[in-house]
Structure formats: structure tokens, C-alpha cells
Amino acid sequence: MPIAVDIDVMLARRKMSVGELADRVGITPANLAVLKNGRAKAVRFATLAALCEVLECQPGDLLRWESEGGTVDG
């Protein structure tokens, strides 16, 4: 999948657990794990907005596009 999810990076920066993030965003830890591990087919803008609000970040901090050959730096 050319879209990489960096939720784990933001969790580490904020010193927050997956469970705490899931509680604060209002989704199940299982659904957050699906998103975090890049297995989600879609994400609602409301969920993305809640993640950004809780993690105090921008959508681009959580999602990035990768080319087939590797990472593309902005």
C-alpha cells in the first residue's frame, strides 16, 4: 500500500498508549490497531480529525505517501 501510517511515531512522541489514544478518540483499540498497522481500507475524516486533535498534530504527521521504490521525502 503506498500510504504509510505513522500513528506509532506520534504515540511515541506523545508518550501515549494505544489504549489511551483509542479511549480519547472514541474508537476501539482493535480498530485503532487496524488503522495503525496500515490494514485499514479507509479512514473517516472525523476519526482523522479526532486523532489530530488528541495527538496535537496535522494529518500529514500521521499519513504519508510512499512510492513503490521506497519513501518520498517532501
XYZ file of C-alpha atoms in Angstrom:
74
model
C 0.000 0.000 0.000
C 1.531 3.338 -0.991
C 0.009 5.127 2.040
C 2.051 4.663 5.207
C 0.540 5.327 8.643
C 2.778 6.850 11.323
C 0.437 6.789 14.307
C 3.010 4.784 16.266
C 5.562 7.575 15.757
C 3.178 10.174 17.175
C 2.223 7.864 20.053
C 5.891 7.547 20.989
C 6.431 11.314 20.742
C 3.421 11.957 22.981
C 4.299 9.073 25.327
C 0.752 7.754 24.941
C -0.503 4.172 24.782
C -2.727 2.758 22.060
C -5.433 2.173 24.662
C -5.333 5.758 25.891
C -5.466 7.115 22.332
C -8.383 4.837 21.450
C -10.295 5.977 24.559
C -9.665 9.654 23.882
C -10.565 9.377 20.182
C -13.624 7.227 20.822
C -12.741 4.137 18.799
C -11.943 0.600 19.871
C -8.305 -0.411 20.387
C -8.859 -3.107 17.730
C -9.972 -0.538 15.138
C -7.077 1.731 16.061
C -4.682 -1.206 15.610
C -6.108 -1.877 12.126
C -5.503 1.760 11.213
C -2.098 1.922 12.912
C -0.848 -1.208 11.171
C -1.864 0.032 7.726
C -4.602 -2.582 7.203
C -7.496 -0.082 7.027
C -9.165 0.422 3.652
C -10.450 3.874 4.630
C -10.489 6.381 7.469
C -13.290 8.816 8.224
C -12.338 12.465 8.285
C -13.983 12.721 11.706
C -11.662 9.993 13.013
C -8.628 11.623 11.394
C -9.615 14.970 12.911
C -10.029 13.392 16.357
C -6.627 11.700 16.073
C -5.037 15.028 15.129
C -6.777 16.836 17.975
C -5.718 14.301 20.614
C -2.163 13.948 19.270
C -1.865 17.704 18.577
C -0.621 17.144 15.042
C -1.508 17.570 11.384
C -2.897 14.817 9.101
C 0.450 14.750 7.289
C 2.119 13.750 10.555
C 0.003 10.581 10.565
C -0.234 9.685 6.866
C 2.333 9.791 4.079
C 2.614 8.518 0.542
C 5.432 6.132 -0.381
C 6.479 5.338 -3.916
C 6.857 1.730 -4.978
C 10.635 2.103 -4.672
C 10.621 3.495 -1.147
C 9.914 6.638 0.860
C 9.480 10.009 -0.835
C 10.782 12.938 1.198
C 8.659 16.090 0.945
